[in-house]
Coordinates of C-alpha atoms in Angstrom, one line a residue:
X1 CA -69.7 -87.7 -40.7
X2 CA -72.7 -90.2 -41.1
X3 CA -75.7 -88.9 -43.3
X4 CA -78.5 -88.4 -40.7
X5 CA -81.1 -87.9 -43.3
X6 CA -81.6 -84.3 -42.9
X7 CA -81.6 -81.9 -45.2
X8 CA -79.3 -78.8 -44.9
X9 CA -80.0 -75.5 -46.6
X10 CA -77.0 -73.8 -48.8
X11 CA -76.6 -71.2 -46.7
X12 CA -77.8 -71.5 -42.4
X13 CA -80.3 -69.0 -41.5
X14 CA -78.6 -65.9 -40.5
X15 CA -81.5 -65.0 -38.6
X16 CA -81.7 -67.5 -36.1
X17 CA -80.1 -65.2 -33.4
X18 CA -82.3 -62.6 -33.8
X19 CA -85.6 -64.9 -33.2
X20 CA -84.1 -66.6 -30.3
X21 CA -83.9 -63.2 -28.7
X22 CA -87.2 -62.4 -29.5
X23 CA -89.1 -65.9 -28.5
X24 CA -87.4 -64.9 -25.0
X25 CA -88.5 -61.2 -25.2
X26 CA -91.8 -62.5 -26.4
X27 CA -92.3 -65.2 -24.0
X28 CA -91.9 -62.8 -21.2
X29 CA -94.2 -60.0 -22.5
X30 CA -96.8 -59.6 -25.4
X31 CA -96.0 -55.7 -25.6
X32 CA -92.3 -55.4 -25.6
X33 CA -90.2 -52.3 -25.8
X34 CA -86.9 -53.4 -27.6
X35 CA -84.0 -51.5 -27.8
X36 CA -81.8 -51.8 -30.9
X37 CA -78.5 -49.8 -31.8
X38 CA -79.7 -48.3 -34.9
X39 CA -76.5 -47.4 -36.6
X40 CA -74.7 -50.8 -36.7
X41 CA -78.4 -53.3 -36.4
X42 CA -78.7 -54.2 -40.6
X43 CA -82.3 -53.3 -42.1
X44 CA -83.3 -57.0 -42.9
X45 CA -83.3 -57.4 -38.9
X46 CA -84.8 -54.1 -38.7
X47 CA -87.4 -55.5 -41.0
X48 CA -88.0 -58.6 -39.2
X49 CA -88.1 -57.7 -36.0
X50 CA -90.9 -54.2 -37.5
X51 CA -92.9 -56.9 -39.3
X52 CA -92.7 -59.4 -36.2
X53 CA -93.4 -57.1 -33.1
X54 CA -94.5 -53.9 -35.2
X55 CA -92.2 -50.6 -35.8
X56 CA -93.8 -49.0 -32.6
X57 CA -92.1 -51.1 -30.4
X58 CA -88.8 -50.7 -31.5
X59 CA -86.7 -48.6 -29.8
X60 CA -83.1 -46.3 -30.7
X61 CA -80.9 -47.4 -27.5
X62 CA -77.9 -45.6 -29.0
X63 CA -77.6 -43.1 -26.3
X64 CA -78.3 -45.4 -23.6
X65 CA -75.7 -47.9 -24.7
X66 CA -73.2 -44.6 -25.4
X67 CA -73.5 -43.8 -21.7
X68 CA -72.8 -47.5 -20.4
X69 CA -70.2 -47.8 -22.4
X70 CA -68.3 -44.7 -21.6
X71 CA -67.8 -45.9 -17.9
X72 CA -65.5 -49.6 -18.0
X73 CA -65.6 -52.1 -15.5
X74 CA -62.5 -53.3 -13.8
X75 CA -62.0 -56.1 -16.7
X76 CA -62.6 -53.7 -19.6
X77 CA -59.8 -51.8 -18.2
X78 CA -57.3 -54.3 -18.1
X79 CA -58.2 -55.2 -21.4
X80 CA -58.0 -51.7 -22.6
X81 CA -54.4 -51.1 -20.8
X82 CA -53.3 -54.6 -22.4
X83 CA -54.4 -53.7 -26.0
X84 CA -52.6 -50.4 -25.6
X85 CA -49.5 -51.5 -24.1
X86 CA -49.3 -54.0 -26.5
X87 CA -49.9 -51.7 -29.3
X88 CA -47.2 -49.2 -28.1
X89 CA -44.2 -52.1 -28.3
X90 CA -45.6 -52.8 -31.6
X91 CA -45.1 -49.2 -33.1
X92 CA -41.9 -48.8 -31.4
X93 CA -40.5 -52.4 -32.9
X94 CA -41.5 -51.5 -36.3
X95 CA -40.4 -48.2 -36.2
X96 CA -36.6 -49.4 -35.2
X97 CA -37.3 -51.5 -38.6
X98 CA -38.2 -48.7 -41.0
X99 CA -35.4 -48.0 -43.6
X100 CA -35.7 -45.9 -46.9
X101 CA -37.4 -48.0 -49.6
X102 CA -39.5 -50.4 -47.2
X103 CA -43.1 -50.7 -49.0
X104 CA -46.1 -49.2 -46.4
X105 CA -47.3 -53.2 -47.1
X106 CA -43.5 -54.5 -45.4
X107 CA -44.9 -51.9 -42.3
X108 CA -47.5 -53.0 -41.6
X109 CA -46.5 -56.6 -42.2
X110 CA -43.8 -56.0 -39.5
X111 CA -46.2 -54.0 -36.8
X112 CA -49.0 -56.8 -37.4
X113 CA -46.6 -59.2 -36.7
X114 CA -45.3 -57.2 -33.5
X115 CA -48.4 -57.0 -32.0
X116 CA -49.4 -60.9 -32.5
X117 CA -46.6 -62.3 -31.2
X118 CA -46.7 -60.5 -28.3
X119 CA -50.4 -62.0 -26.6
X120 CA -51.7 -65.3 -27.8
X121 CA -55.3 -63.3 -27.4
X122 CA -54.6 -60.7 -29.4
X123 CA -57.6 -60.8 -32.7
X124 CA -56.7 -57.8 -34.4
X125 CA -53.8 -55.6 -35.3
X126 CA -55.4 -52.4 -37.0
X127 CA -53.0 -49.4 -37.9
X128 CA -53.6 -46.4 -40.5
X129 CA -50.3 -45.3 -41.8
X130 CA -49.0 -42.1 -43.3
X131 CA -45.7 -42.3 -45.6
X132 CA -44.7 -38.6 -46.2
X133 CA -47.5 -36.8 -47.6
X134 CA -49.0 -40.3 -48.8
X135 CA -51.7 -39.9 -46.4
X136 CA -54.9 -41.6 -45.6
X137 CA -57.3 -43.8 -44.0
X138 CA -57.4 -46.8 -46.2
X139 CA -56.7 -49.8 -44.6
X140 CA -55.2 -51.8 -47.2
X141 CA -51.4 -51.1 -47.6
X142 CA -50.8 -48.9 -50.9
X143 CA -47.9 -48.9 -53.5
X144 CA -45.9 -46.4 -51.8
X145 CA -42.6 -46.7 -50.3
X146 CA -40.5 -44.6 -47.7
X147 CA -38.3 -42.4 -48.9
X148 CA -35.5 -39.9 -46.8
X149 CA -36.9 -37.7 -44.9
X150 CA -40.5 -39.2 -44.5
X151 CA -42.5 -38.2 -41.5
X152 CA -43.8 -41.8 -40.8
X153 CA -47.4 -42.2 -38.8
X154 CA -48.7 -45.1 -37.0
X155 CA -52.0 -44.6 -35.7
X156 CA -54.1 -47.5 -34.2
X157 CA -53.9 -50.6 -32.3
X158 CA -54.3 -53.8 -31.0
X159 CA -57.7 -55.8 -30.3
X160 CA -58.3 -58.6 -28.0
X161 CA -61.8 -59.9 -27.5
X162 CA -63.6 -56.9 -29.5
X163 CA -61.5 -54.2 -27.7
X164 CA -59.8 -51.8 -30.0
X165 CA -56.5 -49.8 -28.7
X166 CA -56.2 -46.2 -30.1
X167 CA -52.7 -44.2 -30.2
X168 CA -50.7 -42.7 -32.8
X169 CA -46.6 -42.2 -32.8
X170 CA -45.4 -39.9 -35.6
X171 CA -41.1 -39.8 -36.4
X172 CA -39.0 -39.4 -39.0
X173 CA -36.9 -40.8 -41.3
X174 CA -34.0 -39.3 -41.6
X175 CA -33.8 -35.3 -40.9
X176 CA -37.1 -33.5 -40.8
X177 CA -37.9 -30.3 -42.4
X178 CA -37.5 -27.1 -40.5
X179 CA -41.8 -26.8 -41.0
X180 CA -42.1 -30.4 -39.9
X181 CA -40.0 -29.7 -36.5
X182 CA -42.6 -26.5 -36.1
X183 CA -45.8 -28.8 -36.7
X184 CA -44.7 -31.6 -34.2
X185 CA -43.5 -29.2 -31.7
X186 CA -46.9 -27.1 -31.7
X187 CA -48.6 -30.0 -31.4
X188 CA -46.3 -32.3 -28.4
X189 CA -47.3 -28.4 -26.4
X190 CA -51.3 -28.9 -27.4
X191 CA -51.1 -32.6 -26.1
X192 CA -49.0 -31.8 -23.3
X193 CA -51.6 -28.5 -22.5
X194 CA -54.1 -31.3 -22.1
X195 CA -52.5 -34.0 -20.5
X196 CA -51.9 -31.0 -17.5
X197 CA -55.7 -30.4 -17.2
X198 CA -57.4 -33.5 -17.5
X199 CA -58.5 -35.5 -14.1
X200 CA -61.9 -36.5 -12.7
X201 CA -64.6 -34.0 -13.0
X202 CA -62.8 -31.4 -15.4
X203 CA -65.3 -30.8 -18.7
X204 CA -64.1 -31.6 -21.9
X205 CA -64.8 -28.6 -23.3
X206 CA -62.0 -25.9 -21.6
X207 CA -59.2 -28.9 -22.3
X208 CA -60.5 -29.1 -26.3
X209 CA -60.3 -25.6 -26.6
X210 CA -57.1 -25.2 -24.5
X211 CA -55.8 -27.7 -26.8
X212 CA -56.7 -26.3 -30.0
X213 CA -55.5 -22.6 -28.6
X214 CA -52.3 -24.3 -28.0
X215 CA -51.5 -25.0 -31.8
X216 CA -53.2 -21.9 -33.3
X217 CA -51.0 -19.8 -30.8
X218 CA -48.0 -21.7 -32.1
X219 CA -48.3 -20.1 -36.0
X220 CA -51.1 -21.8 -36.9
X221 CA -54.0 -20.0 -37.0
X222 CA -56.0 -22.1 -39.0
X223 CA -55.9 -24.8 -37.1
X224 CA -59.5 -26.9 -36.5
X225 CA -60.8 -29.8 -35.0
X226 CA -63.9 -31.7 -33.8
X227 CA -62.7 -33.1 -30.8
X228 CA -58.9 -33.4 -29.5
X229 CA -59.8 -37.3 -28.1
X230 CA -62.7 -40.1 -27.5
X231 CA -63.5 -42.8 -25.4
X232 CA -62.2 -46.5 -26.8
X233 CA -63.5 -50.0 -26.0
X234 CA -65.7 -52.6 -28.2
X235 CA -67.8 -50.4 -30.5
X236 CA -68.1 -50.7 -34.2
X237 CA -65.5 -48.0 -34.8
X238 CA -62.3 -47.2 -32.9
X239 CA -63.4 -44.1 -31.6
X240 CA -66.6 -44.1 -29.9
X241 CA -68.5 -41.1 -27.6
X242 CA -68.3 -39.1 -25.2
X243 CA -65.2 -37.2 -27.6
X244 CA -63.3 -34.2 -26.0
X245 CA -65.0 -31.7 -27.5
X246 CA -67.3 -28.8 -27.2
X247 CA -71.3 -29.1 -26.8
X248 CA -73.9 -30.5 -24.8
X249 CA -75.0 -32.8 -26.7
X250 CA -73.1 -35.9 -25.5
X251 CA -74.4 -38.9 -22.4
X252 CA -71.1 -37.2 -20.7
X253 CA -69.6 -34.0 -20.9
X254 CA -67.0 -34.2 -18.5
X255 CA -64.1 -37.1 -17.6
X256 CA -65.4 -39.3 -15.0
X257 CA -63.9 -42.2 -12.8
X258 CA -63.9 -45.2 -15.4
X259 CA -63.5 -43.7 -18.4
X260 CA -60.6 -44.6 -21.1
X261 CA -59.7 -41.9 -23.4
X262 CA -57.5 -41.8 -26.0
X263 CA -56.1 -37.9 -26.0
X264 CA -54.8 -36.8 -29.9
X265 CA -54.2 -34.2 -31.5
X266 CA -53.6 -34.6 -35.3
X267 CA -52.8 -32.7 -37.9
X268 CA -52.6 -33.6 -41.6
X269 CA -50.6 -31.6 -44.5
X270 CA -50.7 -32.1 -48.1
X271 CA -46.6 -31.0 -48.4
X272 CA -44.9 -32.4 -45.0
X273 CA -47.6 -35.7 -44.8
X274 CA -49.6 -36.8 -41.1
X275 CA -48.8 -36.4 -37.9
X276 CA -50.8 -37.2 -34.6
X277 CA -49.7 -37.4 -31.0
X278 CA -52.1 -39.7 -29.3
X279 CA -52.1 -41.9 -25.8
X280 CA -54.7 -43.8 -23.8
X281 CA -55.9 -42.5 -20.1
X282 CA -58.0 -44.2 -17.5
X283 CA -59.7 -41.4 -15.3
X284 CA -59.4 -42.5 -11.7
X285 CA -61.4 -41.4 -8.7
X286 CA -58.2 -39.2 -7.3
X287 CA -56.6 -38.5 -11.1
X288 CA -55.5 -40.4 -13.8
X289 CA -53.4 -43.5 -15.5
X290 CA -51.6 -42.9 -18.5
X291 CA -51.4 -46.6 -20.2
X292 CA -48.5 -45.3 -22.8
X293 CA -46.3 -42.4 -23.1
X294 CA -46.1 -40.3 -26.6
X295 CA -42.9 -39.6 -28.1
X296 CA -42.0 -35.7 -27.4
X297 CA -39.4 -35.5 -30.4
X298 CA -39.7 -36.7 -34.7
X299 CA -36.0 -38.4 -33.6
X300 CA -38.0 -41.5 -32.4
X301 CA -36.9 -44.1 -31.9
X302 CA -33.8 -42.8 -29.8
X303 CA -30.9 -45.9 -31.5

């Protein structure tokens, strides 16, 4: 490249964006109301943009953004059934791979690999396993390996252009324990109780509770959870709002025309390891789309 005579400094100004954005805001308007998503905007923009326009004028948009993300347009949706149909092939071609004595780094070597090869525009392939009662949310494989008689969990998904897929296929390697059987079972009926009553209009709340009955009423009592599914699409984190659960306190608290859901209900044992039944749903104006169908036994894949 020819010298041009200009110096360059070590690192480019990181900021640059961020006063671009605000020249235009500025240019327009002396008094400017800006809206920033305070949970994922850093604190040295935060900083800049309090000492360049002063902290009054800076505005949480969280809730605002929550609600306009919640309904998809017609291209967000065919992302969203992409990155889950893709994700669903994945899970089932690593899961005909699993053997006793494959590493959880070899699984998620082969789903990775699954999903990429599958969609040129695929980005990301994120997946948090369970091996047995090796449980957990890290991300980056552990030394653990499968052993007979595992109850394996995939639970995750594909990503093309910023939009995260979100379902979960548990199965076993080998024969399950009697106790295993009774924990998948209770929960395919939970899943299932909710897959009957969701459609447009119907409020989260009576399908989280219906859900969570359905498990407590099959022996276990104890069972608790926050919310039995969440919207998915390009937020910082997989799961973003509204979530299937109860309160008022959400931009939505019903499913409406537009949204994509992602419907679980997971459960997590210290003895028999993770499980989660979990599948993506576009609410349409008449009822709904499932994008992938869970497995309803632990002898998945059927050879």
């Amino acid at each position: 490249m020819e010298d041009d005579g200009l110096e360059k400094p070590s690192q480019p100004d990181m900021m640059v964006p961020v006063k671009i954005a605000l020249d235009f805001i500025t240019e327009r308007t002396a008094e400017a109301k800006i809206g920033v998503q305070s949970p994922s905007i850093p604190h040295d923009i935060w900083d800049f943009l309090s000492n360049c326009t002063g902290v009054g004028s800076l505005y949480n948009c969280e809730k605002v953004l929550n609600r306009a993300r919640a309904i998809k347009t017609d291209w967000e949706i065919g992302l969203l059934r992409r990155t889950a149909k893709i994700t669903e092939t994945a899970m089932l071609e690593t899961a005909y791979c699993i053997v006793p004595g494959m590493s959880e780094k070899e699984i998620l070597s082969i789903y990775r690999n699954a999903a990429f090869s599958q969609d040129l525009d695929v980005i990301g392939a994120y997946t948090v396993s369970g091996i047995g009662a090796e449980y957990s949310i890290v991300q980056i494989p552990r030394n653990i390996s499968v052993k007979e008689n595992d109850i394996l969990r995939l639970d995750g998904g594909a990503n093309i252009c910023g939009y995260q897929a979100d379902i979960a296929r548990t199965f076993v390697v080998g024969k399950p324990a009697d106790k295993a059987v009774q924990i998948f079972e209770a929960l395919y009926r939970a899943f299932d109780t909710g897959r009957s009553m969701i459609g447009p209009g119907v409020p989260f709340e009576p399908v989280f509770h219906a859900m969570q009955d359905t498990v407590r009423k099959s022996g276990f009592e104890k069972y608790t959870r926050g919310h039995c599914g969440h919207s998915v699409g390009c937020n910082i984190f997989v799961e973003e709002r509204p979530f299937v659960a109860p309160g008022e306190d959400q931009e939505f608290t019903a499913f409406m025309p537009g949204m994509v859901m992602s419907i679980e209900v997971p459960f997590y044992s210290a003895v028999y390891g993770a499980f989660n039944i979990e599948d993506t749903v576009l609410i349409t104006e008449n009822g709904c789309e499932w994008f992938t169908t869970v497995n309803d036994s632990l002898f998945w894949p059927r050879h």
